[in-house]
Short mmCIF file of C-alpha atoms in Angstrom, two decimals:
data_model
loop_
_atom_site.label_atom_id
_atom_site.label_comp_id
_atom_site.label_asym_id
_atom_site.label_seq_id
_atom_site.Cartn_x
_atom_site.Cartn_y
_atom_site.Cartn_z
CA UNK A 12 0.00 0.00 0.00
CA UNK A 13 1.42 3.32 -0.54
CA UNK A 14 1.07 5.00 2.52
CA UNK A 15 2.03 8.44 1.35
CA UNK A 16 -1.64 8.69 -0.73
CA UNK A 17 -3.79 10.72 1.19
CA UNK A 18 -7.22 9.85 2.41
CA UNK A 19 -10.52 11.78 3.13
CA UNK A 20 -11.76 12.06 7.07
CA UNK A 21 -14.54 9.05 5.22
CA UNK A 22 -12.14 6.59 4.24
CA UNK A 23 -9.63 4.95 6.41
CA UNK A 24 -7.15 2.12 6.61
CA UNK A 25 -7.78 -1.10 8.80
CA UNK A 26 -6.36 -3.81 9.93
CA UNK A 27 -7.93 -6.57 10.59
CA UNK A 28 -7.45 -9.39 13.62
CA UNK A 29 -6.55 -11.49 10.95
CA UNK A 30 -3.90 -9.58 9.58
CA UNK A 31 -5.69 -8.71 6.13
CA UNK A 32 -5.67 -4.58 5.36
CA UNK A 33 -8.73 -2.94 3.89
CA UNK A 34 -9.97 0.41 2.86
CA UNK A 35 -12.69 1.41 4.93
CA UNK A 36 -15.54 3.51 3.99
CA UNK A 37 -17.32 5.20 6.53
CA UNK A 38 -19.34 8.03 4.67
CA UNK A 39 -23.13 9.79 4.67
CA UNK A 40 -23.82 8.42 1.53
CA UNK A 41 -22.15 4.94 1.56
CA UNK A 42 -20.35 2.25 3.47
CA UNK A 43 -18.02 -0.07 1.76
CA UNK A 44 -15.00 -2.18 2.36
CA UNK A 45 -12.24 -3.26 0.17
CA UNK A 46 -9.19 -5.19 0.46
CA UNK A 47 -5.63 -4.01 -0.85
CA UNK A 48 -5.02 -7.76 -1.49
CA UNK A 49 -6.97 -8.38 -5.05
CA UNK A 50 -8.15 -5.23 -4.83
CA UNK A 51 -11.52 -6.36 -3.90
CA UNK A 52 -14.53 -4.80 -2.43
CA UNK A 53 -16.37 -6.91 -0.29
CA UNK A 54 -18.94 -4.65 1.16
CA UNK A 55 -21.51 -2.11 -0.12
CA UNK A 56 -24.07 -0.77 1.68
CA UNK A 57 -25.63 2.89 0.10
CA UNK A 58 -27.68 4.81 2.97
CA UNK A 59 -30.73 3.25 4.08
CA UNK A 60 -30.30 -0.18 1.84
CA UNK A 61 -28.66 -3.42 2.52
CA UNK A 62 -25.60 -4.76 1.13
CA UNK A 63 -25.68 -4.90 -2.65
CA UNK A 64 -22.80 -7.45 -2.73
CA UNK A 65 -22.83 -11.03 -0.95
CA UNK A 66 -20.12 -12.22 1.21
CA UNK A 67 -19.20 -15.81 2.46
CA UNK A 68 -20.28 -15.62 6.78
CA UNK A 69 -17.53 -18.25 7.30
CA UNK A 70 -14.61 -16.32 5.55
CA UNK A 71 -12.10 -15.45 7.58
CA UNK A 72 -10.50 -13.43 5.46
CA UNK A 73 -7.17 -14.45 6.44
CA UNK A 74 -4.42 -12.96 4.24
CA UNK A 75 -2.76 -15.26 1.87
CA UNK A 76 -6.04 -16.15 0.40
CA UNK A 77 -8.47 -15.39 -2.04
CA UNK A 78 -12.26 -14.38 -0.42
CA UNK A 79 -15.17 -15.70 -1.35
CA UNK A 80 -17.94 -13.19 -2.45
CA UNK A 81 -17.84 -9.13 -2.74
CA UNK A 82 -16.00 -8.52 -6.22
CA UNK A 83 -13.22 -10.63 -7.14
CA UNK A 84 -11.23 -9.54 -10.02
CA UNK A 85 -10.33 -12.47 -12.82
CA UNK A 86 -7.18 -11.02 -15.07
CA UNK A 87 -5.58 -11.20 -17.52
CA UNK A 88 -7.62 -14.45 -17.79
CA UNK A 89 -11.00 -15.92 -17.01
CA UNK A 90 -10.63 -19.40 -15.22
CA UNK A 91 -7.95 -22.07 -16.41
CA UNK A 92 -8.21 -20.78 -19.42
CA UNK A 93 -3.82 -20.47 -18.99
CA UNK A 94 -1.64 -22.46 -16.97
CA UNK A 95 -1.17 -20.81 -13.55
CA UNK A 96 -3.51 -19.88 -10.64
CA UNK A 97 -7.70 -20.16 -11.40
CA UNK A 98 -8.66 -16.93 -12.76
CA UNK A 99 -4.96 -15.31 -13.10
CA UNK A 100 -3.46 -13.16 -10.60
CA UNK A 101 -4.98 -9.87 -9.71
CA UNK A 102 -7.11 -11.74 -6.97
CA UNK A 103 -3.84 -12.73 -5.23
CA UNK A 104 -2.01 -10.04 -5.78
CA UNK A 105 -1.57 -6.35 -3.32
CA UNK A 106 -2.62 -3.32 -5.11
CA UNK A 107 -1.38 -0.03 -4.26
CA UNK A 108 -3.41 3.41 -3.72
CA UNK A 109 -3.36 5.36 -6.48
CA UNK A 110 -5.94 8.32 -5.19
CA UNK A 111 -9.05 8.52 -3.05
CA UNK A 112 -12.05 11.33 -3.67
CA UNK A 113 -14.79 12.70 -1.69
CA UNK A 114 -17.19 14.52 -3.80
CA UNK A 115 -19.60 14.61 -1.74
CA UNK A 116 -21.88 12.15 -2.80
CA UNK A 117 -20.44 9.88 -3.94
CA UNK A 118 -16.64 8.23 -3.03
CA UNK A 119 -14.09 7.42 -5.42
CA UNK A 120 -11.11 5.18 -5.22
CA UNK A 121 -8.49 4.29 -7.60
CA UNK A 122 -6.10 1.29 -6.81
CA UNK A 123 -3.12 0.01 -9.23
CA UNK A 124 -1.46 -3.42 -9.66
CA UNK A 125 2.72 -2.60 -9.72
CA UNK A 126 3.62 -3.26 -12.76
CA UNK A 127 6.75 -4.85 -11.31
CA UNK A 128 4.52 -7.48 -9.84
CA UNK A 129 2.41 -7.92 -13.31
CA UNK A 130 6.21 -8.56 -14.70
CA UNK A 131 7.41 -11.00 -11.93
CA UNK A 132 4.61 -12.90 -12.15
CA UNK A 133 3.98 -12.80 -16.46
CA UNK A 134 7.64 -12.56 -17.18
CA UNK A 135 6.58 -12.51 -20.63
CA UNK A 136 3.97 -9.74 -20.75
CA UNK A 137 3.77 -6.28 -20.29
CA UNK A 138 1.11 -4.71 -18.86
CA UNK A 139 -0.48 -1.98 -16.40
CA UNK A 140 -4.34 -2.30 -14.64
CA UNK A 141 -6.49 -0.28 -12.67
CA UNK A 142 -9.21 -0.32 -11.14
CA UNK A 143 -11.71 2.85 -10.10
CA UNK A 144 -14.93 2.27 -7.48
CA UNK A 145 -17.16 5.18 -7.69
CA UNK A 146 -19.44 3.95 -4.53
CA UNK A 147 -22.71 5.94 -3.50
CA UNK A 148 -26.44 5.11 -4.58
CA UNK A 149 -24.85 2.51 -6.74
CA UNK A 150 -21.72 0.45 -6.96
CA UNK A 151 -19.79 1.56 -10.08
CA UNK A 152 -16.50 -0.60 -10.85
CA UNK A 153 -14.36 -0.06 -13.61
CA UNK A 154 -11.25 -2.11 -14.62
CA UNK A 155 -8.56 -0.40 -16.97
CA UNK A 156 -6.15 -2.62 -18.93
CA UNK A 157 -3.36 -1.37 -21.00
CA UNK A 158 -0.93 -3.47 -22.81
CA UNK A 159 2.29 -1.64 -22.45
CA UNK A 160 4.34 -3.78 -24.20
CA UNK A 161 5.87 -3.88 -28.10
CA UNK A 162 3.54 -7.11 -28.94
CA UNK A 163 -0.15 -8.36 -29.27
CA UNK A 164 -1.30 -9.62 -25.98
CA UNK A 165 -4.67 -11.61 -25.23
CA UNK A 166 -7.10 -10.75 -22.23
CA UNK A 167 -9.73 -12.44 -21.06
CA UNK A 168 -11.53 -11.46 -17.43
CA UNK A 169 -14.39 -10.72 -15.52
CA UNK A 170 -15.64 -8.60 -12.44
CA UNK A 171 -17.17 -12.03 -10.72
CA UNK A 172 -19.69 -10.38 -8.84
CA UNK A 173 -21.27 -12.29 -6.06
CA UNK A 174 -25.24 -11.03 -5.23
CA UNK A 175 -27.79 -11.25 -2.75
CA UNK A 176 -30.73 -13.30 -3.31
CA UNK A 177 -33.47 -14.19 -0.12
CA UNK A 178 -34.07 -17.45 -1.94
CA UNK A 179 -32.37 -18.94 -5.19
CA UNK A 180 -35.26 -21.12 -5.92
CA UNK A 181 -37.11 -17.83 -6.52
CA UNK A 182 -34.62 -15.61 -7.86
CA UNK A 183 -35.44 -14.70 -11.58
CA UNK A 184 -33.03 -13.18 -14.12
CA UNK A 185 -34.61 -10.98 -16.58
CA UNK A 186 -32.70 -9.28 -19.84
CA UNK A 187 -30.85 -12.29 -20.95
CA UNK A 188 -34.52 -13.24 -22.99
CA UNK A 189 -33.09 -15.27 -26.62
CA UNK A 190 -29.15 -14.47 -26.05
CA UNK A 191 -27.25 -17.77 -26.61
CA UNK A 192 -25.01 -19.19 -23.75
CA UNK A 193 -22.28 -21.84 -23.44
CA UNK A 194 -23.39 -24.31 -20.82
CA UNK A 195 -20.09 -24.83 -19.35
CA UNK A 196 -21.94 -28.13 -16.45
CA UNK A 197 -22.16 -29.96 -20.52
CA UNK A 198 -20.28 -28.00 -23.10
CA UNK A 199 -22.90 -27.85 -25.16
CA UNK A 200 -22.60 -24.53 -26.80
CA UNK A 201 -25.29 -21.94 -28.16
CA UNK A 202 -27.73 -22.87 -25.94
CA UNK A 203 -30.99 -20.15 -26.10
CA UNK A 204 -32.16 -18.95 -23.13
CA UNK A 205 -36.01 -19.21 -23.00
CA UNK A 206 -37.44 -16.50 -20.67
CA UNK A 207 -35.93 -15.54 -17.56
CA UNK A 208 -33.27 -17.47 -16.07
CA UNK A 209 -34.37 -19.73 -12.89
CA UNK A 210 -32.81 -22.01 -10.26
CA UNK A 211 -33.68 -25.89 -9.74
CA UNK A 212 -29.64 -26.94 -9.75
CA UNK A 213 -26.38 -26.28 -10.34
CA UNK A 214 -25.35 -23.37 -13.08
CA UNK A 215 -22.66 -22.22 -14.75
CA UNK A 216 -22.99 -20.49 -17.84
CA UNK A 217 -21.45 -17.81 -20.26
CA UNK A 218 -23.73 -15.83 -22.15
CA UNK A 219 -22.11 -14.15 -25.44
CA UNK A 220 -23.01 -11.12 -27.68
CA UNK A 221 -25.10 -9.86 -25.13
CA UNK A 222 -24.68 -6.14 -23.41
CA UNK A 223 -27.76 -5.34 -22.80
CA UNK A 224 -28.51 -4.17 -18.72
CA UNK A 225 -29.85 -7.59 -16.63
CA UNK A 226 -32.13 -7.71 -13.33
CA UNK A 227 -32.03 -9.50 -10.94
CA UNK A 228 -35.46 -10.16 -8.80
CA UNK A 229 -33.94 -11.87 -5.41
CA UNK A 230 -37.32 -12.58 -4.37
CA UNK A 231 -40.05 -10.56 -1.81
CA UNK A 232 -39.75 -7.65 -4.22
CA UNK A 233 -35.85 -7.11 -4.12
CA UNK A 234 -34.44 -6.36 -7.44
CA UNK A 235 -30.59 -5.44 -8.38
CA UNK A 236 -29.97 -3.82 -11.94
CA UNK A 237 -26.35 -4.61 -13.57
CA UNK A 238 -25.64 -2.58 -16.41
CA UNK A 239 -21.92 -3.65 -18.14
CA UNK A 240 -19.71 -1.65 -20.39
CA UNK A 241 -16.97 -3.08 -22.66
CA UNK A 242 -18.34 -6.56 -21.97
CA UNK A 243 -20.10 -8.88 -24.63
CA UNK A 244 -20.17 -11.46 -21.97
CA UNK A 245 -21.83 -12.41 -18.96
CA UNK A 246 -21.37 -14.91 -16.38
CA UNK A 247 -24.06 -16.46 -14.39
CA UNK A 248 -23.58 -19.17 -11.84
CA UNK A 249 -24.67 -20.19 -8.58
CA UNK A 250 -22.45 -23.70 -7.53
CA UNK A 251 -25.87 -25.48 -5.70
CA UNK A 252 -25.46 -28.33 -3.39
CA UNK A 253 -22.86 -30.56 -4.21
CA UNK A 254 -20.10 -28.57 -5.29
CA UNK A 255 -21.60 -25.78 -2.28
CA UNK A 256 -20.15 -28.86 0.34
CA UNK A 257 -16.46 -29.07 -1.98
CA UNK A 258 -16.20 -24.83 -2.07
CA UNK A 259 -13.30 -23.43 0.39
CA UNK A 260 -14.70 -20.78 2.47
CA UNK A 261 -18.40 -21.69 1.69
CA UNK A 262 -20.91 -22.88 3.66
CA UNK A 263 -23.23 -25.94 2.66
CA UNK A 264 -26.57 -23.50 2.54
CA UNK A 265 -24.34 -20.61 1.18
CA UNK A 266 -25.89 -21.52 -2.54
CA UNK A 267 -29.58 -20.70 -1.33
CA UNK A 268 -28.70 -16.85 -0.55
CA UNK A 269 -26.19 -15.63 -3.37
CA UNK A 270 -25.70 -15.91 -7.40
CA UNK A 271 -23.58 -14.34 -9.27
CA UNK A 272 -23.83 -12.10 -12.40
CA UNK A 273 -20.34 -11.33 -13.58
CA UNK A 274 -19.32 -8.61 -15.84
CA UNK A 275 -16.49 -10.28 -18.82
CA UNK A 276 -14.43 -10.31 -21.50
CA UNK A 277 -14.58 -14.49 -21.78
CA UNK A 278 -14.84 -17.33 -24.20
CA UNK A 279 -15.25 -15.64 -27.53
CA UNK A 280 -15.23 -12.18 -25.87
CA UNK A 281 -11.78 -12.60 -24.67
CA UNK A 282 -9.79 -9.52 -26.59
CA UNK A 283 -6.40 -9.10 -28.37
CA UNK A 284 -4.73 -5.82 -27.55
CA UNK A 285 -2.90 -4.23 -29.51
CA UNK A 286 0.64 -2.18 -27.85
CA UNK A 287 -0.40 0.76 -26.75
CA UNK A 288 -4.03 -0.51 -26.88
CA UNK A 289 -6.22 0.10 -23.53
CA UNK A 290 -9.68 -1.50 -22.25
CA UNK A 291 -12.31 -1.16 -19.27
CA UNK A 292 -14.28 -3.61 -18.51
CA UNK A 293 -17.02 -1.77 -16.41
CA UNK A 294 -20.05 -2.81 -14.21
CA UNK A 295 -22.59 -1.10 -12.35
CA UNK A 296 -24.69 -2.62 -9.48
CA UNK A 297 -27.70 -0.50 -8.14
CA UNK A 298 -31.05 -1.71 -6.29
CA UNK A 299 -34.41 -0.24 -7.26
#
């Protein structure tokens, strides 16, 4: 963490009992949380509303290891799609603090992976990320990649959000109507989703050529919008019972409260970048 960035009287740094440091947001508008390790925000609560992100009650957040729920980042690549660890190495890795706004309404905060760590760990690439929350009535999270290097260089990643449901035998997920999805439980590619998309077992799926915003009815009238920018993908999955009982830092039940709609650049949607080239990948959470 750099510890010469300065922070607003709203935002300070903690440390937890288990030794993991976060960014705490303590503001009018907003509360939020997000660890310097993977970047990742694992709280956000706007004023008078419950959390719009889910988090794992048996996490113990213990440094060293990735967390299960909030916001984790997957980059430069979506799951095993490359050797190395499960959904590359921004979720493992400690970000620094680039520069932390209170506007008033709203609080921004800008954290950057060293580039000498990108390079220790991807000898053979060359690149700089950052990420921007913009955290107030909604959840706004943006992820910048630029390939800084003197060759083509192929990204695939998501923004694997985890969300609140009360019940995910009732949750419904409305927008992805006709889009075509890899069913990645079979293989069995350009599947077409027939009206909303319900919850009787296990699903993991990748929806392509599809930007269009998606919400997400969590039952007893609680509904989430996620819009996406610079994302023709989407990622929906919620691991149900048996693989709920083989998930680290997961509780057996944990699959009846949670489901995640995730924000990528994956299978087909996975982007070359040119040198020089930049991208943001970019989604919004709000609840109405």
């Amino acid at each position: 963490m750099d510890d010469a960035t300065s922070l607003p009287d709203t935002v300070k740094r903690l440390l937890t009992a288990n030794g993991r440091e976060f960014l705490e947001v303590l503001h009018p508008c907003v509360q939020a949380r997000i660890a310097l390790e993977g970047a990742h925000i694992i709280s956000c609560v706007p004023a008078g509303q419950g959390d719009l992100l889910w988090m794992s009650p048996v996490d113990e957040q213990k440094p060293g290891t990735p967390l299960r729920g909030g916001i984790p980042i997957c980059w430069p690549w979506f799951g095993n799609e490359r050797p190395g660890p499960s959904h590359g190495i921004a979720r493992t890795s400690r970000w620094n603090v680039a520069k932390v706004l209170d506007t008033g309404s709203d609080v921004v905060l800008t954290l950057e992976l060293p580039r000498s760590d990108i390079k220790a760990q991807l000898p053979d690439e060359d690149w700089s990320l950052q990420v921007e929350f913009v955290l107030g009535k909604s959840l706004r999270m943006s992820l910048t990649t630029v390939n800084t290097g003197s060759k083509p260089q192929r990204l695939s990643q998501a923004l694997h959000s985890y969300l609140p449901v009360r019940d995910i035998r009732e949750a419904r997920i409305w927008g992805l109507e006709g889009a075509e999805f890899l069913d990645q439980l079979t293989g069995v590619d350009r599947v077409r989703q027939q009206g909303a998309v319900t919850f009787s077992g296990e699903v993991d799926r990748i929806y392509q050529g599809h930007s269009a915003t998606i919400q997400l009815e969590g039952g007893s009238e609680h509904y989430l919008i996620v819009q996406r920018q610079g994302s023709q993908s989407v990622v929906v999955w919620n691991p149900w019972v048996d693989k709920s009982a083989r998930l680290g830092h997961f509780p057996p039940d944990g699959y009846k409260t949670m489901v995640c709609i995730e924000a990528a650049n994956a299978g087909s949607d996975g982007r070359v970048l040119a040198p020089g080239q930049s991208h943001r990948l970019q989604t919004e959470i709000v609840r109405v």
